Tab-separated table of C-alpha atoms in Angstrom:
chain	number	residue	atom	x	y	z
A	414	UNK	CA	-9.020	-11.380	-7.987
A	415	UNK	CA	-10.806	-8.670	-9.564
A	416	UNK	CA	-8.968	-5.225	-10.237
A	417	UNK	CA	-10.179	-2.250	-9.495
A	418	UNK	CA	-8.402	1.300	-10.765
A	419	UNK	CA	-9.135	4.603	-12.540
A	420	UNK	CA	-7.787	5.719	-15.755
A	421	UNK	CA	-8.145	9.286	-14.019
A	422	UNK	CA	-4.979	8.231	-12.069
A	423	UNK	CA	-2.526	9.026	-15.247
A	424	UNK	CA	-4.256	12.174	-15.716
A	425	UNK	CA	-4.373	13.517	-12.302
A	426	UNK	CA	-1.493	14.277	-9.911
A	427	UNK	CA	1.688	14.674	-12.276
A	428	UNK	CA	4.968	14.356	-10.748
A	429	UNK	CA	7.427	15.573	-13.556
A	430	UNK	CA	10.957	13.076	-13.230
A	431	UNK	CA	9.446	11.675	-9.767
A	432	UNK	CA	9.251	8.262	-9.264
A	433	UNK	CA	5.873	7.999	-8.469
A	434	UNK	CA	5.078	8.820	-12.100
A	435	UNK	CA	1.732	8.475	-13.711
A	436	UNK	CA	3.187	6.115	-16.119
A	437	UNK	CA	3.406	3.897	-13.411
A	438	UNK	CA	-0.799	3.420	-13.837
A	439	UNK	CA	-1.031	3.910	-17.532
A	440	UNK	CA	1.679	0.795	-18.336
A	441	UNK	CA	-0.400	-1.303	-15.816
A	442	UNK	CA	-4.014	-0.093	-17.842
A	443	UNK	CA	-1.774	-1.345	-21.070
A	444	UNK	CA	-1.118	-4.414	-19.806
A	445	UNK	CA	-4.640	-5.812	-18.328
A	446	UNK	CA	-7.652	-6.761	-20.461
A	447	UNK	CA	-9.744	-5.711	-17.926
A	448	UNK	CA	-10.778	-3.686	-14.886
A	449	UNK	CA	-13.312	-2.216	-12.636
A	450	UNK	CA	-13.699	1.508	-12.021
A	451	UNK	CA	-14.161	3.189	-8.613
A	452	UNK	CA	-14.687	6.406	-7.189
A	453	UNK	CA	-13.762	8.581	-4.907
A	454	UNK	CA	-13.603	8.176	-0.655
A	455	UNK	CA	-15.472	10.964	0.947
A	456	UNK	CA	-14.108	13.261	3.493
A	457	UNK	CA	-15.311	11.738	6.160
A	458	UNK	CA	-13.641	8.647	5.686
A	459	UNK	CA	-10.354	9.828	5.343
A	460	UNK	CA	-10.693	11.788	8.483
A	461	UNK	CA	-11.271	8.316	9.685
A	462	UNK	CA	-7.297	8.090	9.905
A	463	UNK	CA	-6.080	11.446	9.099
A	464	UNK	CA	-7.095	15.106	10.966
A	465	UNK	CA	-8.794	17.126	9.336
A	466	UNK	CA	-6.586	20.076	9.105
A	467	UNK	CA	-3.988	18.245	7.123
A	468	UNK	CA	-7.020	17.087	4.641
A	469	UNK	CA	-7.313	20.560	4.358
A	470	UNK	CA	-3.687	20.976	3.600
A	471	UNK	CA	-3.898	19.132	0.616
A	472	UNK	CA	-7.042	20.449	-0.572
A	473	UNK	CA	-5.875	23.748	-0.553
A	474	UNK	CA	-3.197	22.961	-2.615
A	475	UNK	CA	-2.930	25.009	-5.548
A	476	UNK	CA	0.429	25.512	-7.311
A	477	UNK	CA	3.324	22.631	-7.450
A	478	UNK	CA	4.182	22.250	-3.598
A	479	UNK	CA	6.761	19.824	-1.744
A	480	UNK	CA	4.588	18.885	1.126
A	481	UNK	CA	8.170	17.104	2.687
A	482	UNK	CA	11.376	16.365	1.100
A	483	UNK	CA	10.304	13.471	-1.277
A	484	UNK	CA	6.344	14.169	-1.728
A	485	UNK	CA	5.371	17.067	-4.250
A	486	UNK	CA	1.778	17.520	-4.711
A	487	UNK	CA	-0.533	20.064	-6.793
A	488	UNK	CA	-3.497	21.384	-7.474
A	489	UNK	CA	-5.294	17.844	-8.882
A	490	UNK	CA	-3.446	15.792	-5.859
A	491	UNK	CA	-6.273	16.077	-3.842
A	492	UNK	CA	-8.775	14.700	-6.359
A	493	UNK	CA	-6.304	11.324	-6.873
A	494	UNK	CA	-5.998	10.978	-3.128
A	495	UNK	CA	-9.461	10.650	-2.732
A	496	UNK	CA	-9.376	8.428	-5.341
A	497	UNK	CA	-7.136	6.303	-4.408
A	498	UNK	CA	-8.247	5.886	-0.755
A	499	UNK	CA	-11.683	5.054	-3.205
A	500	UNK	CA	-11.007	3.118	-5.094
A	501	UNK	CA	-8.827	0.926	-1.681
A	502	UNK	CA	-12.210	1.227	-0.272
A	503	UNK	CA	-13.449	-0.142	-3.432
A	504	UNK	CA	-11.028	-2.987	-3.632
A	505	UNK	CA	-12.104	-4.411	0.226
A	506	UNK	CA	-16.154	-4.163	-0.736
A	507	UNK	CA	-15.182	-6.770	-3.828
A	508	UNK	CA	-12.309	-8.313	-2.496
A	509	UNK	CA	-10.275	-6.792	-5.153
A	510	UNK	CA	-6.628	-5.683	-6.133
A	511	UNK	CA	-6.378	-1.761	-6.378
A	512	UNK	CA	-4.069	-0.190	-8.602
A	513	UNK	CA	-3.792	3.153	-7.772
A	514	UNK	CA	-1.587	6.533	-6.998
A	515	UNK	CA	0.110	8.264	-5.337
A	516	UNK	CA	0.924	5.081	-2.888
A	517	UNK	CA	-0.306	5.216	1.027
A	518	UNK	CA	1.733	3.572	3.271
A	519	UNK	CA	4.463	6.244	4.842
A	520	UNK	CA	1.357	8.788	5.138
A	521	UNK	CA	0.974	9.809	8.920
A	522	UNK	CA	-2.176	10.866	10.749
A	523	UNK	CA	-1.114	14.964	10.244
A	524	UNK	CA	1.195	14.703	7.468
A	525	UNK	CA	2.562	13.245	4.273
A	526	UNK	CA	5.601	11.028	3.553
A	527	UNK	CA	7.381	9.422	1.232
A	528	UNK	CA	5.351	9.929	-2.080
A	529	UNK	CA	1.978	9.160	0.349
A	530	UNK	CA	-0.496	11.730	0.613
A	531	UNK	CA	-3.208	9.721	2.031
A	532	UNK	CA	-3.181	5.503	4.104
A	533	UNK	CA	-5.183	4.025	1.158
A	534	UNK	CA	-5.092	0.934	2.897
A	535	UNK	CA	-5.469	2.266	6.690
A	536	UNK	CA	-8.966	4.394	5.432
A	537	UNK	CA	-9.489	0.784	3.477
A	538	UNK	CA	-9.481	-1.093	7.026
A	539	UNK	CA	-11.315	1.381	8.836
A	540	UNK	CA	-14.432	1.104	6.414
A	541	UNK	CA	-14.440	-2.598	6.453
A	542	UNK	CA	-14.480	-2.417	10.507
A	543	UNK	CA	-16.753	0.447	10.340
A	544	UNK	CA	-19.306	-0.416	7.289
A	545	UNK	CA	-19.036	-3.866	6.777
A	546	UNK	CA	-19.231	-5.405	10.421
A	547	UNK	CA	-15.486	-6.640	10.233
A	548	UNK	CA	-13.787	-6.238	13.575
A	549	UNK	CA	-10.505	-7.857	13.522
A	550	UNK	CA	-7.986	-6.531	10.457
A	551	UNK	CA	-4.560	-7.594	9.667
A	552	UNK	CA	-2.904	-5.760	7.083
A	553	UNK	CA	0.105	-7.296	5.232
A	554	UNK	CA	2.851	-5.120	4.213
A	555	UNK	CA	5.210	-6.794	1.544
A	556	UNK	CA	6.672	-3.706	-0.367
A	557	UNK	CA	10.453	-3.017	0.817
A	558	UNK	CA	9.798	0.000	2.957
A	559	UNK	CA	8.528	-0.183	6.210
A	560	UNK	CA	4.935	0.900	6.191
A	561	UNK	CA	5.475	3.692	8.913
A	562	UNK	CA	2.280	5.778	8.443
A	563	UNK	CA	0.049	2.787	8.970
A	564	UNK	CA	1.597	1.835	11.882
A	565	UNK	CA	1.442	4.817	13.743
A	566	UNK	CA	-2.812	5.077	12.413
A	567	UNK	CA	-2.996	2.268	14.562
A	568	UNK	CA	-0.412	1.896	17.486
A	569	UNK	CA	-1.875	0.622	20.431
A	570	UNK	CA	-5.167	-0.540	18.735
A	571	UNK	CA	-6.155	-3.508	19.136
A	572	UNK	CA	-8.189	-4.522	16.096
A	573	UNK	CA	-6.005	-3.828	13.495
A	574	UNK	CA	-2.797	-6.282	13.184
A	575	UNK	CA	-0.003	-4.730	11.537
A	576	UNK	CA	3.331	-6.459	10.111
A	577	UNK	CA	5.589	-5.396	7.560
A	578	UNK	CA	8.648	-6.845	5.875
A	579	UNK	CA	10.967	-4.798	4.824
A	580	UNK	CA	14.683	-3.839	3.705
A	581	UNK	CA	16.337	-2.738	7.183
A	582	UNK	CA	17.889	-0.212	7.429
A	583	UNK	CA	16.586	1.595	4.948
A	584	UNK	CA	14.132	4.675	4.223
A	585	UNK	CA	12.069	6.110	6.327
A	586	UNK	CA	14.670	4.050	9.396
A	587	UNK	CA	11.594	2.806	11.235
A	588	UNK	CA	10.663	-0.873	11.820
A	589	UNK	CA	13.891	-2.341	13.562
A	590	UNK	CA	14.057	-5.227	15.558
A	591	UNK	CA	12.690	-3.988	18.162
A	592	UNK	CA	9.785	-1.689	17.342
A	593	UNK	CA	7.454	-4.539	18.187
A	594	UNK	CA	4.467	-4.406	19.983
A	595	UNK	CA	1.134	-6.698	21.220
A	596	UNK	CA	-0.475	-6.110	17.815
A	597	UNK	CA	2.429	-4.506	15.581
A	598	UNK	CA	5.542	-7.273	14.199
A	599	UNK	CA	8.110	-5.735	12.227
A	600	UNK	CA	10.122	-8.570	10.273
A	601	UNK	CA	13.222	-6.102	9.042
A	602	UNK	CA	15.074	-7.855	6.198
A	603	UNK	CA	18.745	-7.351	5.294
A	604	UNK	CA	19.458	-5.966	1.990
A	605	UNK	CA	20.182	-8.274	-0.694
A	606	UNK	CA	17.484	-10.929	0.573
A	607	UNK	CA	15.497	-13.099	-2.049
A	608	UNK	CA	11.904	-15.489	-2.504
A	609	UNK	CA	13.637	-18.126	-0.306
A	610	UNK	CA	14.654	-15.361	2.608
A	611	UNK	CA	10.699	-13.705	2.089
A	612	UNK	CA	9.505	-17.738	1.837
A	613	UNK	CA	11.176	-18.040	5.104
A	614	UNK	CA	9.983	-15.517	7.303
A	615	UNK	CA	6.594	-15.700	6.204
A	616	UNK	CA	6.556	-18.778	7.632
A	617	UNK	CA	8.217	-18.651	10.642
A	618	UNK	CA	6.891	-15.214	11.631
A	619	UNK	CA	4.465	-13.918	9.413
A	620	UNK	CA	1.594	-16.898	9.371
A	621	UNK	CA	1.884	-18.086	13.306
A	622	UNK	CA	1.228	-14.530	14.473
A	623	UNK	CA	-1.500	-13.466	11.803
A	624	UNK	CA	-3.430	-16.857	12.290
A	625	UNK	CA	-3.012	-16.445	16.180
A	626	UNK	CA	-4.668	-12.807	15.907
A	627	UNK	CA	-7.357	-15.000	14.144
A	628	UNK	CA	-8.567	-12.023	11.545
A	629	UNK	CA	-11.497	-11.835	9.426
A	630	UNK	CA	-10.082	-9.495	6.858
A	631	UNK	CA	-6.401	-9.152	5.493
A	632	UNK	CA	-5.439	-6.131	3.272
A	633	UNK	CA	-2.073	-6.435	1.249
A	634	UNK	CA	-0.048	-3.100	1.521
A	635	UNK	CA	1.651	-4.810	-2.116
A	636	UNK	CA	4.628	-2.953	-3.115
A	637	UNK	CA	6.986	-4.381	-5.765
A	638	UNK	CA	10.030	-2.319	-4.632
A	639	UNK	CA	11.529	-5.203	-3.639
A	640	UNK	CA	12.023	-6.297	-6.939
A	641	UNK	CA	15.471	-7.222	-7.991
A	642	UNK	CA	15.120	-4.419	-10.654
A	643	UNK	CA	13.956	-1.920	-8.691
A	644	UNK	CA	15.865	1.294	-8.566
A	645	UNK	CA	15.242	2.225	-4.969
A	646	UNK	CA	16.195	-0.413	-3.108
A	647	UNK	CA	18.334	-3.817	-2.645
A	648	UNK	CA	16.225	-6.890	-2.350
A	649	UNK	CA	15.993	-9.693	-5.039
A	650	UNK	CA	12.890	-10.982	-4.965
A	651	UNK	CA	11.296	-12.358	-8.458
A	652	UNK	CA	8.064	-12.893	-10.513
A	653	UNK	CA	7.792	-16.182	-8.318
A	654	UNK	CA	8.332	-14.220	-5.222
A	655	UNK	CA	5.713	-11.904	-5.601
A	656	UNK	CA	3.095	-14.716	-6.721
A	657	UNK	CA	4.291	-16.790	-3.327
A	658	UNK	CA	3.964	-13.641	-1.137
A	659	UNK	CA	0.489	-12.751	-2.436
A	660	UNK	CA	-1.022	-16.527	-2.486
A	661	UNK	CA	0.470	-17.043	1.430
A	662	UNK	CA	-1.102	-13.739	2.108
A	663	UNK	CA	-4.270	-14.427	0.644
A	664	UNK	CA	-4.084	-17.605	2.897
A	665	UNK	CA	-4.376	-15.950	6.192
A	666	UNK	CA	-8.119	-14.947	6.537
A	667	UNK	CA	-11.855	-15.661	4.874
A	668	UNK	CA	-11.431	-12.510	2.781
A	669	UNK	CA	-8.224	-10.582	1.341
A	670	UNK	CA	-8.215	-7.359	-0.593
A	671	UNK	CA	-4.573	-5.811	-1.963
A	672	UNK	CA	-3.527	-2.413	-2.671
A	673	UNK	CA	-0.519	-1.374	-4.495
A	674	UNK	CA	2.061	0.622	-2.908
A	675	UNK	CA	5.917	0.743	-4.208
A	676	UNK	CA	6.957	-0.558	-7.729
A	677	UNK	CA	9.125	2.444	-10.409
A	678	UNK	CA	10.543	-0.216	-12.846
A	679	UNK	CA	8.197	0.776	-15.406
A	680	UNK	CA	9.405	-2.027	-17.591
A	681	UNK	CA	8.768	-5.537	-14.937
A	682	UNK	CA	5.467	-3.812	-13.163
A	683	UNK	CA	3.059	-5.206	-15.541
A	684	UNK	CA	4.162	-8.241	-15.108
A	685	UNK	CA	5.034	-8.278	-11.149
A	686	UNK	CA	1.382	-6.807	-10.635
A	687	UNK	CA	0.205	-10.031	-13.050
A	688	UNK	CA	1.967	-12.696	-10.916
A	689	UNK	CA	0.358	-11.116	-7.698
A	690	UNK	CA	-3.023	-11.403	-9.254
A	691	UNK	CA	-2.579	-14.786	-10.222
A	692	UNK	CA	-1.277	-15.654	-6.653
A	693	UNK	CA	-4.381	-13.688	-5.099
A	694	UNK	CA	-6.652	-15.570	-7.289
């Protein structure tokens, strides 16, 4: 699977001592022979899942600003969210693995979230349905917090198929057992759970009701929070866990694209993003 990034990303949107560091992108450029560039989303495609006064919000951003209690952004955020929602768009075109920043997955339609300014993979799904004739997506949410913004993008449509596994309860305290719905699962996963616990409900839950929505395009929301190493969460899974999770996801439709999410052990990302790729591949 081909990778797609932008150096850009460890210039552009600094964070100071927050996880979501920009040494999170420049160890994974150190690490990988090679890549593919991409550029920025436009406008209107973000607006494709977010309104347009929040995109405003963060354009006008011009000074250091918390835009909630975990998310700080600046005056160069808005240039690596468009980026990053890019260079996801980027990443479904090829059928590629984006590595980008600031992550996607707790943004909400009017609002950001947990370290997510913009739903990299959400605007991701909405240009393959809208530009590249695919109507049915199911995106795949592996990284250990529930993916909250995407789901509310797309509650109560029915082309998009949305599951996530994730540490329950945890952060942000959505996704329980029973925030289910005709074309949202939620597989919440206590804390402390490994590859064989993952293994498990991937196939018990995961592949039946992914294959049964039949989709012609799955998009991997791939955090590596749940890392055994990780320092913001509880879950154990390994190397081999990661490599599992992205070859059964790759599994599920004709074509696959990733995009990272989670993942602040600076020291096993490399090498967590490498056995994902080979997995994908």
């Amino acid at each position: 699977m081909e990778v797609v990034t932008h150096p850009d990303l460890v210039r552009l949107h600094p964070t100071g001592h927050h996880p979501d560091t920009p040494r999170r992108l420049e160890v994974l450029l150190e690490s990988l022979t090679e890549w593919s560039e991409a550029g920025p989303a436009g406008v209107d495609q973000v607006e494709r899942c977010h309104s347009h006064a929040y995109v405003e919000q963060v354009r006008d951003v011009r000074a250091p600003t918390w835009l909630d209690g975990d998310t700080i952004a600046s005056e160069t955020t808005y240039e690596a969210a468009l980026l990053a929602a890019g260079i996801a768009i980027e990443a479904v075109e090829r059928g590629g693995f984006a590595l980008v920043r600031p992550p996607g997955h707790h943004a909400r339609p009017h609002a950001a979230m947990g370290f997510c300014i913009f739903g990299n993979v959400a605007i991701a799904a909405r240009h393959a349905q809208a530009e590249l004739g695919v109507e049915r997506v199911a995106i795949v949410d592996w990284d250990v917090h529930h993916g909250n913004g995407t789901q509310e993008i797309f509650r109560g449509d029915d082309s998009v198929f949305f599951v996530s596994m994730h540490q329950w309860p945890f952060y942000p305290g959505t996704g329980g057992p029973d925030d289910q719905s005709a074309t949202t699962l939620n597989v919440p996963l206590s804390a402390g759970c490994g590859d064989e616990d993952y293994a498990r409900a991937f196939d018990d839950v995961v592949e039946p009701a992914v294959r049964a929505f039949d989709p012609q395009l799955v998009i991997v929301s791939a955090g590596f929070d749940a890392h055994a190493d990780d320092p913001l969460a509880g879950m154990n899974v390994t190397e081999d866990g990661f490599r599992e999770l992205a070859r059964r996801s790759a599994a599920l439709a004709p074509r696959c694209a990733a995009v990272m999410e989670g993942g602040y052990n600076l020291s096993t990302l490399p090498r967590l993003v490498a056995a994902a790729l080979e997995g994908f591949s």
